Coordinates of C-alpha atoms in Angstrom, one line a residue:
Chain A
X23 CA 0.0 0.0 0.0
X24 CA 1.4 3.3 -1.1
X25 CA 0.0 6.4 0.4
X26 CA 0.9 10.0 -0.2
X27 CA -0.3 13.3 1.1
X28 CA 1.9 16.1 0.0
X29 CA 2.0 19.8 -0.6
X30 CA 4.5 21.8 -2.5
X31 CA 4.7 25.2 -4.1
X32 CA 5.8 24.9 -7.6
X33 CA 6.9 27.5 -10.2
X34 CA 4.8 26.5 -13.2
X35 CA 4.8 27.9 -16.7
X36 CA 2.2 30.5 -15.7
X37 CA 3.2 31.5 -12.3
X38 CA 3.3 29.7 -9.0
X39 CA 1.1 26.7 -8.4
X40 CA 0.2 24.7 -5.3
X41 CA 0.7 21.0 -5.7
X42 CA -1.7 19.3 -3.3
X43 CA -1.9 15.6 -3.9
X44 CA -3.5 12.8 -1.8
X45 CA -3.4 9.4 -3.4
X46 CA -3.4 5.7 -2.4
X47 CA -2.4 2.8 -4.4
X48 CA -2.8 -0.9 -3.6
X49 CA -0.1 -3.3 -4.3
X50 CA -0.2 -4.7 -7.7
X51 CA -2.4 -1.9 -9.1
X52 CA -1.9 -0.3 -12.5
X53 CA -2.8 3.3 -12.1
X54 CA -2.6 6.3 -14.4
X55 CA -2.2 10.0 -13.9
X56 CA -4.1 11.9 -16.4
X57 CA -4.6 15.6 -17.0
X58 CA -3.4 18.6 -19.0
X59 CA 0.2 19.7 -19.1
X60 CA 1.2 21.7 -16.1
X61 CA -1.4 19.9 -13.9
X62 CA 1.4 18.4 -11.7
X63 CA 1.6 14.9 -13.1
X64 CA 5.4 14.8 -13.4
X65 CA 5.9 16.6 -10.1
X66 CA 3.7 13.9 -8.4
X67 CA 5.9 11.2 -9.9
X68 CA 9.1 13.0 -9.0
X69 CA 7.9 13.4 -5.4
X70 CA 7.2 9.7 -5.1
X71 CA 10.7 8.9 -6.6
X72 CA 12.4 11.3 -4.2
X73 CA 13.7 13.5 -7.0
X74 CA 11.6 16.4 -5.7
X75 CA 11.2 17.3 -2.0
X76 CA 7.7 18.4 -1.0
X77 CA 7.2 21.3 1.5
X78 CA 4.7 19.4 3.7
X79 CA 3.0 16.1 4.1
X80 CA 4.2 12.5 4.0
X81 CA 4.8 9.6 1.6
X82 CA 4.5 6.1 3.1
X83 CA 5.2 3.0 1.2
X84 CA 4.6 -0.5 2.5
X85 CA 4.5 0.9 6.0
X86 CA 7.9 2.6 5.6
X87 CA 8.1 6.4 5.7
X88 CA 9.8 7.7 2.6
X89 CA 9.0 11.3 3.3
X90 CA 7.8 13.0 6.4
X91 CA 8.0 16.7 6.7
X92 CA 7.4 16.8 10.5
X93 CA 10.0 14.1 11.3
X94 CA 12.4 15.5 8.7
X95 CA 12.6 12.2 6.8
X96 CA 13.6 12.2 3.2
X97 CA 14.8 8.9 1.9
X98 CA 17.2 9.4 -1.0
X99 CA 15.9 8.2 -4.5
X100 CA 18.5 5.4 -4.7
X101 CA 17.3 3.8 -1.5
X102 CA 13.6 3.7 -2.5
X103 CA 13.8 0.7 -4.9
X104 CA 11.9 2.4 -7.6
X105 CA 11.9 1.7 -11.3
X106 CA 11.6 5.0 -13.2
X107 CA 11.1 5.5 -16.9
X108 CA 11.9 9.0 -18.0
X109 CA 10.2 10.8 -20.8
X110 CA 13.5 11.2 -22.7
X111 CA 14.4 7.6 -21.6
X112 CA 17.7 8.8 -20.0
X113 CA 19.7 6.0 -21.5
X114 CA 23.5 6.4 -21.1
X115 CA 24.6 7.2 -24.6
X116 CA 28.2 6.0 -24.2
X117 CA 27.3 2.5 -23.0
X118 CA 26.0 -0.4 -25.0
X119 CA 22.5 -1.8 -24.3
X120 CA 23.9 -4.6 -22.3
X121 CA 26.1 -2.2 -20.3
X122 CA 23.1 0.1 -19.6
X123 CA 21.3 -2.8 -18.0
X124 CA 24.3 -4.1 -16.2
X125 CA 25.1 -0.6 -14.8
X126 CA 21.7 -0.7 -13.0
X127 CA 22.6 -3.9 -11.1
X128 CA 22.9 -3.4 -7.4
X129 CA 26.0 -4.5 -5.5
X130 CA 26.3 -8.3 -5.5
X131 CA 23.1 -8.6 -7.5
X132 CA 22.8 -11.8 -9.6
X133 CA 23.2 -10.7 -13.2
X134 CA 20.7 -13.4 -14.5
X135 CA 18.0 -10.7 -14.3
X136 CA 19.6 -8.8 -17.1
X137 CA 19.4 -11.7 -19.5
X138 CA 15.9 -12.4 -18.5
X139 CA 14.8 -8.8 -19.1
X140 CA 16.6 -8.7 -22.5
X141 CA 14.7 -11.8 -23.4
X142 CA 11.3 -10.6 -22.4
X143 CA 11.8 -7.3 -24.2
X144 CA 13.4 -8.9 -27.2
X145 CA 16.6 -6.9 -26.9
X146 CA 19.2 -9.6 -27.3
X147 CA 19.9 -8.7 -30.9
X148 CA 20.8 -5.2 -29.8
X149 CA 22.9 -5.9 -26.8
X150 CA 26.1 -4.4 -28.3
X151 CA 24.5 -1.4 -29.9
X152 CA 24.5 2.0 -28.4
X153 CA 21.4 3.9 -27.6
X154 CA 21.7 6.7 -30.3
X155 CA 21.7 4.0 -32.9
X156 CA 18.3 2.7 -31.9
X157 CA 14.8 3.7 -32.9
X158 CA 12.5 5.3 -30.4
X159 CA 10.6 2.1 -29.7
X160 CA 13.7 0.2 -29.2
X161 CA 15.1 2.8 -26.8
X162 CA 11.9 2.7 -24.9
X163 CA 12.2 -1.0 -24.5
X164 CA 15.7 -0.6 -23.1
X165 CA 14.5 2.0 -20.7
X166 CA 11.8 -0.2 -19.5
X167 CA 14.0 -3.2 -19.1
X168 CA 16.7 -1.1 -17.4
X169 CA 14.1 0.3 -14.9
X170 CA 13.3 -3.3 -13.9
X171 CA 16.8 -4.6 -13.3
X172 CA 16.8 -3.9 -9.6
X173 CA 13.4 -5.6 -9.4
X174 CA 11.6 -2.7 -7.9
X175 CA 8.2 -3.0 -6.3
X176 CA 7.1 0.3 -7.7
X177 CA 7.4 1.3 -11.4
X178 CA 6.9 4.9 -12.4
X179 CA 6.6 5.9 -16.0
X180 CA 6.6 9.6 -17.2
X181 CA 4.7 9.5 -20.5
X182 CA 6.9 6.7 -21.8
X183 CA 5.0 6.1 -25.1
X184 CA 4.1 9.7 -26.1
X185 CA 6.8 10.1 -28.7
X186 CA 6.2 6.9 -30.5
X187 CA 4.1 6.0 -33.6
X188 CA 0.9 4.1 -33.0
X189 CA 2.1 0.6 -33.9
X190 CA 5.2 0.7 -31.7
X191 CA 3.0 2.2 -28.9
X192 CA 0.6 -0.7 -29.1
X193 CA 3.4 -3.3 -29.0
X194 CA 5.0 -1.5 -26.1
X195 CA 1.7 -1.3 -24.2
X196 CA 1.7 -5.2 -24.4
X197 CA 5.3 -5.4 -23.0
X198 CA 4.4 -3.1 -20.3
X199 CA 1.4 -5.0 -19.2
X200 CA 3.2 -8.3 -19.5
X201 CA 6.1 -6.9 -17.3
X202 CA 3.6 -5.5 -14.8
X203 CA 2.1 -8.9 -14.3
X204 CA 5.3 -11.0 -14.5
X205 CA 7.1 -8.9 -11.8
X206 CA 4.0 -8.2 -9.6
X207 CA 4.6 -4.5 -9.9
X208 CA 2.7 -1.6 -8.7
X209 CA 2.7 0.8 -11.6
X210 CA 1.9 4.4 -11.9
X211 CA 1.9 5.8 -15.5
X212 CA 1.5 9.2 -16.8
X213 CA -0.5 9.2 -20.1
X214 CA -2.5 11.4 -22.3
X215 CA -3.8 8.6 -24.5
X216 CA -7.4 7.6 -23.4
X217 CA -7.2 4.3 -25.4
X218 CA -3.9 3.4 -23.7
X219 CA -5.4 4.2 -20.3
X220 CA -8.5 2.1 -20.9
X221 CA -6.3 -0.8 -22.1
X222 CA -3.8 -0.9 -19.3
X223 CA -5.0 0.9 -16.3
X224 CA -7.4 -0.1 -13.5
X225 CA -7.5 3.2 -11.8
X226 CA -7.2 6.8 -13.1
X227 CA -6.3 10.0 -11.1
X228 CA -7.3 13.0 -13.1
X229 CA -5.2 16.0 -12.2
X230 CA -6.1 19.6 -12.6
X231 CA -4.2 22.6 -11.2
X232 CA -2.1 20.5 -8.9
X233 CA -4.9 18.6 -7.4
X234 CA -6.7 15.3 -8.0
X235 CA -9.9 16.4 -9.6
X236 CA -11.4 13.0 -10.2
X237 CA -10.4 9.4 -9.5
X238 CA -11.9 6.0 -10.4
X239 CA -11.8 3.2 -12.9
X240 CA -11.1 4.6 -16.4
X241 CA -14.6 3.7 -17.5
X242 CA -16.1 6.0 -15.0
X243 CA -13.7 8.8 -15.8
X244 CA -13.8 8.8 -19.6
X245 CA -17.2 7.4 -20.6
X246 CA -20.4 9.4 -20.2
X247 CA -22.7 7.6 -17.9
X248 CA -25.8 7.5 -20.2
X249 CA -24.2 5.3 -22.8
X250 CA -25.6 1.9 -22.5
X251 CA -24.3 0.4 -25.7
X252 CA -22.6 -2.9 -25.4
X253 CA -19.8 -2.0 -27.9
X254 CA -17.8 1.1 -27.2
X255 CA -14.4 2.2 -28.4
X256 CA -12.5 5.4 -28.0
X257 CA -10.9 6.9 -31.1
X258 CA -9.5 10.0 -32.6
X259 CA -11.1 12.0 -35.4
X260 CA -8.8 12.0 -38.4
X261 CA -11.0 13.6 -41.1
X262 CA -14.5 15.1 -41.4
X263 CA -16.1 15.1 -44.8
X264 CA -19.4 16.2 -46.0
X265 CA -21.2 13.8 -48.3
X266 CA -24.6 14.9 -49.6
X267 CA -26.8 15.2 -46.5
X268 CA -24.6 13.4 -44.0
X269 CA -21.1 13.7 -42.7
X270 CA -18.6 11.0 -42.8
X271 CA -16.0 10.9 -40.1
X272 CA -12.8 9.0 -40.4
X273 CA -11.9 7.8 -37.0
X274 CA -8.8 5.9 -35.7
X275 CA -9.6 3.3 -33.1
X276 CA -6.5 1.6 -31.8
X277 CA -4.8 0.7 -35.0
X278 CA -7.8 0.4 -37.3
X279 CA -9.3 3.3 -39.2
X280 CA -13.1 3.3 -39.5
X281 CA -15.6 5.5 -41.2
X282 CA -18.6 6.6 -39.2
X283 CA -21.7 8.5 -40.4
X284 CA -22.7 11.5 -38.4
X285 CA -25.4 14.1 -38.5
X286 CA -24.8 17.9 -38.7
X287 CA -25.5 18.5 -35.1
X288 CA -23.0 16.0 -33.9
X289 CA -20.4 17.2 -36.3
X290 CA -20.8 20.9 -35.2
X291 CA -19.0 20.2 -31.8
X292 CA -16.2 18.1 -33.4
X293 CA -13.0 18.8 -35.0
X294 CA -10.1 16.8 -36.3
X295 CA -7.9 15.5 -33.5
X296 CA -10.8 15.3 -31.0
X297 CA -11.1 12.1 -28.9
X298 CA -14.5 10.5 -29.4
X299 CA -16.4 7.5 -28.1
X300 CA -17.8 5.3 -30.8
X301 CA -20.6 3.2 -29.4
X302 CA -23.0 0.9 -31.0
X303 CA -26.1 -0.7 -29.5
X304 CA -25.8 -4.4 -29.4
X305 CA -29.0 -5.2 -31.5
X306 CA -27.4 -5.5 -34.9
X307 CA -23.8 -6.8 -34.7
X308 CA -22.5 -8.6 -37.7
X309 CA -20.8 -11.9 -36.7
X310 CA -18.3 -13.8 -38.8
X311 CA -17.1 -17.2 -37.8
X312 CA -13.3 -17.2 -37.8
Chain B
X25 CA 73.3 25.9 -30.1
X26 CA 70.0 27.0 -28.9
X27 CA 69.0 26.8 -25.3
X28 CA 65.9 24.5 -25.1
X29 CA 65.5 25.0 -21.3
X30 CA 62.9 27.8 -21.3
X31 CA 60.8 25.8 -23.8
X32 CA 61.0 22.6 -21.8
X33 CA 60.2 24.5 -18.6
X34 CA 57.2 26.1 -20.3
X35 CA 55.7 22.7 -21.3
X36 CA 56.5 21.3 -17.9
X37 CA 54.7 24.1 -16.2
X38 CA 51.8 23.8 -18.5
X39 CA 51.6 20.0 -18.0
X40 CA 51.7 20.2 -14.2
X41 CA 49.3 23.1 -14.1
X42 CA 46.8 21.3 -16.4
X43 CA 47.0 18.2 -14.2
X44 CA 46.2 20.1 -11.1
X45 CA 43.5 22.1 -12.9
X46 CA 41.8 18.8 -14.0
X47 CA 41.8 17.6 -10.4
X48 CA 40.4 20.9 -9.1
X49 CA 38.3 21.9 -12.1
X50 CA 36.1 18.7 -12.4
X51 CA 34.7 18.9 -8.8
X52 CA 34.4 22.6 -9.0
X53 CA 32.6 22.5 -12.3
X54 CA 30.3 19.7 -11.1
X55 CA 29.4 21.7 -8.0
X56 CA 28.7 24.8 -10.0
X57 CA 26.5 22.7 -12.4
X58 CA 24.3 21.2 -9.7
X59 CA 24.3 23.7 -6.8
X60 CA 21.5 26.1 -6.0
X61 CA 23.5 27.7 -3.2
X62 CA 23.4 31.5 -2.9
X63 CA 27.2 31.8 -3.0
X64 CA 27.2 30.3 -6.6
X65 CA 27.3 33.7 -8.4
X66 CA 30.2 34.7 -6.1
X67 CA 32.2 31.6 -6.9
X68 CA 31.5 31.9 -10.5
X69 CA 32.7 35.5 -10.5
X70 CA 35.9 34.6 -8.7
X71 CA 36.5 31.8 -11.2
X72 CA 36.1 34.2 -14.1
X73 CA 38.1 37.0 -12.7
X74 CA 41.4 36.0 -14.4
X75 CA 39.6 36.5 -17.8
X76 CA 39.3 40.1 -17.2
X77 CA 41.9 41.1 -14.8
X78 CA 45.3 42.2 -16.1
X79 CA 47.7 39.3 -15.2
X80 CA 50.0 41.8 -13.5
X81 CA 47.3 42.5 -10.9
X82 CA 47.1 38.8 -10.1
X83 CA 50.8 38.5 -10.1
X84 CA 51.2 41.6 -7.9
X85 CA 48.9 40.2 -5.2
X86 CA 50.6 36.8 -5.3
X87 CA 53.9 38.5 -4.8
X88 CA 52.6 40.3 -1.8
X89 CA 50.9 37.3 -0.3
X90 CA 53.6 34.8 -0.8
X91 CA 56.4 37.0 0.2
X92 CA 58.2 35.5 3.3
X93 CA 58.2 39.0 4.7
X94 CA 54.4 38.9 5.1
X95 CA 52.3 36.8 7.5
X96 CA 50.9 34.4 5.0
X97 CA 54.2 33.8 3.1
X98 CA 56.0 33.5 6.5
X99 CA 53.4 30.9 7.6
X100 CA 53.8 28.9 4.4
X101 CA 57.5 29.0 4.7
X102 CA 57.6 28.0 8.4
X103 CA 54.9 25.3 8.4
X104 CA 55.0 23.8 5.0
X105 CA 58.5 24.7 4.0
X106 CA 57.0 26.3 0.8
X107 CA 58.7 29.2 -0.7
X108 CA 56.3 30.3 -3.5
X109 CA 57.9 33.5 -4.7
X110 CA 60.5 33.0 -7.4
X111 CA 60.0 29.3 -7.4
X112 CA 58.5 26.7 -9.8
X113 CA 55.9 25.8 -7.1
X114 CA 54.7 29.4 -6.9
X115 CA 54.5 29.5 -10.7
X116 CA 52.3 26.4 -10.7
X117 CA 50.0 27.8 -8.0
X118 CA 49.6 31.1 -9.8
X119 CA 49.0 29.4 -13.2
X120 CA 46.4 27.2 -11.7
X121 CA 44.4 30.1 -10.6
X122 CA 45.2 32.2 -13.7
X123 CA 43.9 29.4 -16.0
X124 CA 41.1 28.3 -13.8
X125 CA 38.3 29.6 -16.0
X126 CA 39.7 27.9 -19.1
X127 CA 39.2 24.5 -17.3
X128 CA 36.0 25.2 -15.3
X129 CA 33.9 26.9 -18.0
X130 CA 34.0 24.1 -20.7
X131 CA 33.4 21.4 -18.1
X132 CA 30.6 23.3 -16.4
X133 CA 28.8 24.0 -19.6
X134 CA 29.3 20.4 -20.7
X135 CA 27.7 19.2 -17.5
X136 CA 24.9 21.7 -17.6
X137 CA 24.2 20.6 -21.2
X138 CA 23.5 17.0 -20.2
X139 CA 19.9 16.1 -19.6
X140 CA 19.3 16.1 -15.8
X141 CA 17.6 12.8 -16.3
X142 CA 20.9 11.0 -16.9
X143 CA 22.1 11.7 -13.4
X144 CA 18.7 11.2 -11.9
X145 CA 18.4 7.8 -13.5
X146 CA 21.7 6.7 -12.1
X147 CA 20.8 8.2 -8.8
X148 CA 17.7 6.1 -8.7
X149 CA 19.8 3.0 -9.2
X150 CA 21.5 3.9 -5.9
X151 CA 24.8 5.0 -7.3
X152 CA 26.9 7.5 -5.5
X153 CA 27.6 10.9 -6.7
X154 CA 31.1 10.1 -7.4
X155 CA 30.3 7.0 -9.4
X156 CA 27.7 9.0 -11.3
X157 CA 30.1 11.7 -12.2
X158 CA 32.9 9.2 -13.2
X159 CA 30.9 6.5 -15.0
X160 CA 27.9 8.5 -16.4
X161 CA 28.5 12.2 -16.7
X162 CA 32.2 12.6 -17.6
X163 CA 32.2 10.0 -20.3
X164 CA 29.5 12.0 -22.1
X165 CA 31.4 15.2 -22.0
X166 CA 34.6 14.1 -23.5
X167 CA 34.8 17.0 -25.9
X168 CA 34.3 19.5 -23.1
X169 CA 37.0 17.8 -21.1
X170 CA 39.4 17.9 -24.1
X171 CA 38.6 21.5 -24.7
X172 CA 39.2 22.3 -21.0
X173 CA 42.5 20.4 -20.9
X174 CA 43.8 22.0 -24.1
X175 CA 42.8 25.5 -23.5
X176 CA 44.3 25.5 -20.0
X177 CA 47.5 24.0 -21.4
X178 CA 47.7 26.5 -24.2
X179 CA 46.8 29.4 -21.9
X180 CA 49.5 28.4 -19.4
X181 CA 52.0 28.3 -22.3
X182 CA 51.0 31.8 -23.3
X183 CA 51.3 33.2 -19.8
X184 CA 53.6 36.2 -19.3
X185 CA 52.4 38.8 -16.8
X186 CA 51.9 36.6 -13.8
X187 CA 55.1 34.7 -14.4
X188 CA 57.0 37.9 -14.7
X189 CA 55.7 39.3 -11.5
X190 CA 55.9 36.2 -9.3
X191 CA 58.5 34.1 -11.0
X192 CA 61.1 36.5 -12.0
X193 CA 63.6 35.3 -14.5
X194 CA 65.7 32.5 -12.9
X195 CA 67.1 30.2 -15.7
X196 CA 66.0 26.6 -15.2
X197 CA 63.5 27.5 -12.4
X198 CA 61.2 30.2 -13.6
X199 CA 62.5 31.4 -16.9
X200 CA 59.8 30.1 -19.2
X201 CA 59.7 30.7 -23.0
X202 CA 57.5 33.8 -22.9
X203 CA 59.9 35.5 -20.6
X204 CA 62.9 34.4 -22.5
X205 CA 61.5 36.0 -25.7
X206 CA 61.1 39.3 -24.0
X207 CA 64.6 38.9 -22.5
X208 CA 66.2 38.2 -25.8
X209 CA 64.5 41.0 -27.6
X210 CA 65.6 43.5 -24.8
X211 CA 69.2 42.2 -25.5
X212 CA 68.6 42.7 -29.2
X213 CA 69.1 39.0 -29.7
X214 CA 66.4 38.6 -32.3
X215 CA 67.6 35.3 -33.6
X216 CA 66.9 33.5 -30.2
X217 CA 63.7 35.4 -29.7
X218 CA 62.5 34.2 -33.2
X219 CA 63.5 30.6 -32.3
X220 CA 61.4 30.6 -29.1
X221 CA 58.6 32.4 -30.8
X222 CA 58.3 30.1 -33.7
X223 CA 58.4 27.0 -31.6
X224 CA 55.7 28.2 -29.3
X225 CA 53.6 29.3 -32.3
X226 CA 53.8 26.0 -34.1
X227 CA 53.2 23.8 -31.1
X228 CA 50.2 25.8 -29.8
X229 CA 48.8 26.0 -33.4
X230 CA 49.1 22.2 -33.7
X231 CA 47.4 21.7 -30.3
X232 CA 44.5 23.9 -31.1
X233 CA 44.1 22.5 -34.6
X234 CA 44.0 19.0 -33.1
X235 CA 41.2 20.1 -30.8
X236 CA 39.1 21.6 -33.5
X237 CA 39.7 18.5 -35.7
X238 CA 38.6 16.1 -32.9
X239 CA 35.7 18.2 -31.7
X240 CA 34.5 18.8 -35.2
X241 CA 34.5 15.0 -35.9
X242 CA 37.0 15.3 -38.8
X243 CA 39.1 12.5 -37.4
X244 CA 36.3 10.0 -36.7
X245 CA 37.0 8.1 -40.0
X246 CA 40.5 7.2 -38.8
X247 CA 39.4 5.3 -35.6
X248 CA 36.1 3.8 -36.9

């Protein structure tokens, strides 16, 4: 059980901001921090990791105090046993992939874990290459594997998949989920991608202006209550075309692109790039035997 | 037969000075790149002073401070057996301070230019600051280190005012090439002055050229 209740004054892009976060995570949970830029998502992660020291409050993890302002406790990041994946991956450019993972080994730690992680993340073919020679998705896999070398209980990911193309992102989501289960991790992810959150996460904290505005299962956060359809997908509007009396919307759902017919009233509030929920009542599904 | 001693002494001084500067410059530059202390601007100013101050000012105060007739110089002489005026040791100390910005600035800007996440990632792995600096940060600023080493070396080779003030002109001890040139010209000995000058010119030219070739990546094809 991870519990934090912290306050810190931050200098944001538009003036000072008060970070005031209370959150609890159960062991084994996969949770997501969601919200606009500057809402305090990264700061929350950094406070948990010990990279940022709050002004007030406490962070308690599995009964141990990691931070307590009153008792003046601040456990250094290196003693927290955290796996952290940075937005820019933070791979060491002068080391090979194998050396990057080996560097993360603790004193006297058995190096079998390195081989096992390379296997799971399919990095064996790249072991002697250096990070700058790798594609974004490959670098991300290295970052993920490296974060798990010390077999942390808690994995923190700062928008790890944001810079990748869709297909790579989907593959990496699978890796991430696989590793989360395999290592019995408690994972806290920052993500902007509703589809990704729905797929991976069991709990969402929606942040706004340094506070948690909403929390709950992703279904409750992102889906309007009144929808009763049996099929529902989130997607992104790619194109809006007018055809005679109706509009045809091209929508990307995960890695498929579909066309959906819409009326003028619906289209009026939409523009390209909007996130939409595509739902269908379950009375006329088309079934194919595979 | 030309007297090579001033030239050898110059390069000996530059080498020793650069070695000390490396030992002093790396921790100082690292501290400047991470600290949020209020004294940082003060330290930065002091480090940069030799850039703007006439070398004679620096040399003058060294002369006063190290002179055995004064309290500090007396103390050095009594307790450490160090006589820093008109000695090679004094030249090294003065050169270290005089060339300090040329070592600290490139390393500091190299370290500041690295993404903060590199050090943080290593810190999260439980590595000590020393290990992080040695194994993660320094290997990624090799060009800055090379620049710092070469500029300090070349700057020490080109030193004149400080050496003149504090070192005097003792052959084999403090008579470096730049002083020797001045000396020979005063004695209307243009041939000798030209010899020292051309050697200094060629060597420093080659050193700087090497740095620009390495940092510009022109030599990569030879070792890949």
